[in-house]
Amino acid sequence: MNELSEKYSNKFAIVASVLALIGMGDAIYLVVHSLNGDQIPCGLSGGCGAVLSSKYSEIFGIPLAFFGFAAYFIAFCLALLTAFRNSKLWNLFGLQVFFMVCFSAWLTYIQAFILLEYCQYCLVSAGVCCSLFLVFLISKLIKK
Amino acid sequence: MSNKTNNTPLIIIGAVVVIAVIGGWWLYSSGNSAKKPSTATNTSTKSNASEAFKTAPAGAEPSWSKGAANATVTIEEFVDFACPQCAKTTPIVQQARAAYGDRVRIIFRHFPLDIPAHKNAYDASRAAEAAGIQGKFWEMENLLFKNQSAWSPASLNPRPIFEEYAKQIGLDTVKFNDDLIGMMTTSRVDKDKVRGRALNVSSTPSVYLNNRLLGIEDITPDNLKKLIDAELAKTQAPVANPAGNSNSNVSANQ
């Protein structure tokens, strides 16, 4: 990596770290919500009640928020280590974020076409995933 | 690159982990403390609903209810059959009523939400009413909640499924199908909805205990028992007797 691209890569990695932290915060809220067994009423405005109570909200009995938290934490670590000049991890970060975006797209599809309801916390997570991937793509474009 | 620099990301990661754990624990603890039953003081805004009870339309009459008409405690619940939380809380309310016998009465009210995800809820309410015409309202209610995920997806046509449930509980399915789309069932569901709207119901389950709107955190077996005891204590000795006369006056009125 030349000096210019490395400089940009570091900046992008720092931005990605901050975004991953936002995603972690969102995921922590949902993890705690599921641990508490909180009840969410169904409202005229729809929303999280329908989404977080649906069968799509967990895999093998484990709430998706746990996986989300783990994914954001790994993304945060990779971005942070990249920011501190371990630039080989940046591509690994890109690969992981690519899978996160794909999974978020699937979950957004479920909300839009199967559940017909949106949960704002899930949409925030999808937005953060897309932003992370966008940061990675821009960093690669600038490198070229 | 010095060792100090190399350690910096690890220190930051460690700090983030610590903050995440502490923050998560704080959220978890505050969530648990919010699960205590509400009191008359902290639900003062909710008790404003009592005023609305004076002017609200009666809803479908006679209503679907269990318990003595002159019970000390009346629990009126507005329910959407497609609401997952209603499927969880309705049995809790019914068990509480059974535990207190004559002293507690529950009134069931339809409140199918007008949201795309609950497209089949209105038909489910009508199916319960259609079963009620043949004397099997509570059996259908139980089946609808028990099998909620089978019929509630908006992409499904739920009527063949409802017909199957009607068969299971021994209904005349021809009459059931006619009643399901009949004026009587539609009118009863609509009347309940009108009452709900007059009481400013906007989410389900909306449960009123002696005209006071309960919070969702109140509808747990323990919290509901405490609230019922508190209401009973206002008029008589607060004796919760879960074993006593649970079915002596259970009736599906209509």
XYZ file of C-alpha atoms in Angstrom, chain B:
254
model
C 6.370 0.887 15.424
C 6.825 0.810 19.163
C 5.246 -1.697 21.495
C 3.271 1.136 23.020
C 1.687 1.922 19.675
C 0.937 -1.742 19.027
C -0.892 -2.038 22.298
C -3.113 0.973 21.686
C -5.798 -0.827 19.639
C -5.938 -3.609 22.213
C -6.417 -1.064 24.984
C -9.206 0.615 23.005
C -10.868 -2.736 22.288
C -10.623 -3.636 25.975
C -12.156 -0.310 26.946
C -14.997 -0.803 24.463
C -15.670 -4.283 25.851
C -15.786 -2.921 29.410
C -18.102 -0.070 28.398
C -20.326 -2.499 26.452
C -20.593 -4.839 29.447
C -21.294 -2.038 31.918
C -23.756 -0.339 29.568
C -25.471 -3.626 28.818
C -25.731 -4.458 32.509
C -27.156 -1.032 33.271
C -29.780 -1.431 30.533
C -30.583 -4.933 31.760
C -30.955 -3.788 35.383
C -33.111 -0.798 34.535
C -35.269 -3.043 32.361
C -35.808 -5.432 35.260
C -36.716 -2.685 37.700
C -39.354 -1.482 35.238
C -41.063 -4.844 35.522
C -42.468 -4.123 38.965
C -46.243 -3.723 38.916
C -47.477 -0.224 38.396
C -49.035 1.626 41.289
C -51.918 4.006 41.373
C -49.411 6.847 41.641
C -47.142 6.068 38.750
C -50.020 5.262 36.456
C -51.908 8.433 37.185
C -51.814 9.405 33.525
C -53.106 6.009 32.550
C -55.953 6.314 35.032
C -57.241 9.237 32.988
C -58.757 6.478 30.899
C -61.351 6.104 33.665
C -62.929 9.348 32.497
C -63.321 7.952 28.995
C -65.226 4.949 30.382
C -68.080 7.230 31.337
C -68.749 8.258 27.757
C -67.443 5.339 25.679
C -69.950 3.216 23.737
C -70.648 -0.132 25.354
C -69.129 -2.350 22.684
C -70.736 -5.607 21.589
C -73.471 -6.625 24.001
C -73.652 -9.060 25.558
C -69.897 -9.215 25.698
C -67.792 -12.343 25.879
C -66.910 -12.626 29.513
C -65.997 -15.024 32.283
C -66.781 -14.506 35.921
C -69.618 -13.077 37.924
C -71.234 -9.911 36.586
C -70.961 -8.283 40.030
C -67.306 -9.227 40.518
C -65.183 -6.867 42.613
C -62.530 -6.717 39.913
C -63.329 -6.412 36.224
C -60.596 -6.872 33.670
C -61.479 -5.710 30.182
C -58.961 -6.630 27.526
C -58.738 -5.358 23.969
C -57.135 -8.020 21.877
C -55.850 -8.519 18.335
C -55.694 -12.192 17.421
C -52.644 -11.603 15.195
C -50.678 -9.863 17.958
C -47.959 -12.114 19.420
C -48.103 -10.325 22.773
C -51.847 -10.905 23.000
C -51.193 -14.615 22.553
C -48.885 -14.430 25.582
C -50.913 -12.184 27.853
C -54.443 -13.499 27.260
C -53.760 -16.850 28.989
C -52.200 -14.950 31.909
C -55.343 -12.864 32.339
C -57.565 -15.925 32.056
C -55.496 -17.870 34.596
C -55.700 -14.946 37.005
C -59.472 -14.884 36.627
C -59.722 -18.621 37.211
C -57.597 -18.294 40.360
C -59.885 -15.706 41.911
C -63.215 -17.273 40.985
C -66.242 -15.017 41.437
C -64.243 -12.022 42.535
C -62.726 -11.344 39.129
C -64.484 -10.970 35.802
C -62.800 -10.693 32.425
C -64.395 -9.116 29.376
C -62.993 -9.907 25.962
C -62.989 -7.117 23.365
C -61.908 -7.346 19.746
C -59.438 -4.770 18.569
C -57.928 -6.002 15.292
C -55.292 -3.442 14.336
C -55.517 -1.738 10.946
C -51.955 -2.492 9.954
C -50.752 -4.518 6.951
C -49.007 -7.141 9.079
C -52.286 -7.902 10.868
C -54.382 -8.122 7.703
C -55.979 -11.391 8.863
C -56.766 -10.229 12.386
C -60.177 -8.833 11.471
C -61.219 -12.135 9.891
C -59.894 -13.966 12.952
C -62.122 -11.851 15.193
C -65.082 -12.630 12.955
C -64.166 -16.337 13.035
C -64.227 -16.256 16.839
C -67.609 -14.523 16.743
C -68.913 -17.044 14.203
C -67.813 -19.855 16.505
C -69.492 -17.994 19.363
C -72.825 -18.141 17.570
C -72.532 -21.923 17.865
C -71.397 -21.655 21.484
C -67.690 -22.216 20.931
C -66.189 -18.731 21.213
C -63.585 -19.599 23.835
C -62.585 -22.791 22.059
C -61.991 -20.845 18.846
C -60.182 -18.093 20.732
C -57.861 -20.691 22.192
C -57.194 -22.254 18.782
C -56.551 -18.911 17.116
C -53.936 -17.911 19.666
C -52.402 -21.356 19.852
C -51.942 -21.522 16.074
C -51.332 -17.833 15.482
C -48.287 -18.310 13.279
C -50.223 -20.689 10.994
C -52.901 -18.215 9.861
C -51.597 -14.726 10.686
C -49.058 -14.172 7.853
C -50.564 -11.462 5.701
C -49.717 -13.369 2.525
C -52.160 -16.163 3.489
C -55.890 -16.542 2.967
C -56.835 -17.576 6.500
C -60.431 -18.675 5.866
C -59.712 -22.309 4.896
C -57.591 -22.537 8.064
C -60.403 -21.113 10.171
C -62.770 -23.634 8.609
C -60.377 -26.392 9.641
C -60.425 -25.077 13.216
C -64.229 -24.984 13.080
C -64.202 -28.657 12.150
C -61.811 -29.438 14.998
C -64.165 -27.973 17.588
C -67.202 -29.627 16.061
C -68.936 -26.681 14.417
C -71.320 -26.769 11.502
C -68.825 -25.453 8.947
C -71.442 -24.297 6.434
C -73.074 -22.127 9.065
C -69.655 -21.078 10.355
C -68.575 -19.854 6.902
C -71.832 -17.981 6.427
C -71.591 -16.371 9.861
C -67.939 -15.470 9.378
C -68.885 -12.979 6.674
C -72.281 -12.183 8.146
C -73.505 -8.836 9.423
C -73.824 -10.020 13.000
C -70.199 -10.996 13.470
C -68.945 -7.928 11.620
C -71.165 -5.666 13.667
C -69.993 -7.137 16.972
C -66.318 -6.786 16.074
C -66.886 -3.215 14.892
C -68.728 -2.290 18.080
C -65.804 -3.509 20.166
C -63.444 -1.492 17.992
C -65.557 1.633 18.377
C -65.438 1.196 22.155
C -61.677 0.701 21.990
C -61.182 3.829 19.941
C -63.342 5.814 22.367
C -61.041 4.623 25.144
C -58.021 5.707 23.060
C -56.791 2.157 22.576
C -53.957 2.290 20.075
C -52.063 -0.900 20.813
C -52.751 -4.441 21.873
C -53.025 -5.950 24.356
C -54.749 -3.042 26.114
C -55.929 -4.318 29.466
C -58.055 -2.323 31.887
C -58.361 -3.372 35.486
C -61.393 -1.670 37.037
C -61.197 0.937 34.279
C -57.485 1.600 34.825
C -55.194 0.900 31.898
C -52.410 -1.474 32.847
C -48.888 -1.278 31.475
C -47.564 -4.192 29.469
C -45.178 -4.950 32.354
C -48.185 -5.452 34.638
C -49.471 -8.414 32.691
C -47.346 -11.098 34.278
C -48.798 -13.700 36.655
C -47.124 -12.141 39.708
C -47.773 -8.506 38.889
C -51.374 -9.106 37.889
C -51.977 -10.998 41.130
C -50.572 -8.086 43.152
C -52.763 -5.608 41.306
C -55.873 -7.746 41.756
C -55.070 -8.180 45.459
C -54.697 -4.420 45.788
C -58.098 -3.868 44.170
C -59.718 -6.512 46.382
C -58.118 -4.959 49.432
C -60.047 -1.766 48.774
C -63.342 -3.521 49.367
C -62.571 -6.658 51.333
C -59.837 -8.744 52.911
C -57.185 -9.377 50.221
C -57.287 -13.121 50.051
C -55.915 -14.634 46.877
C -57.068 -18.195 46.757
C -55.654 -19.705 43.610
C -57.031 -23.105 44.512
C -60.533 -21.985 45.286
C -63.763 -22.196 43.241
C -61.926 -21.635 39.977
C -64.762 -22.712 37.744
C -67.801 -22.171 39.862
C -69.014 -19.201 37.896
C -67.173 -19.425 34.635
C -69.528 -18.614 31.850
C -69.321 -17.554 28.284
C -72.015 -14.981 28.263
C -74.017 -14.310 25.185
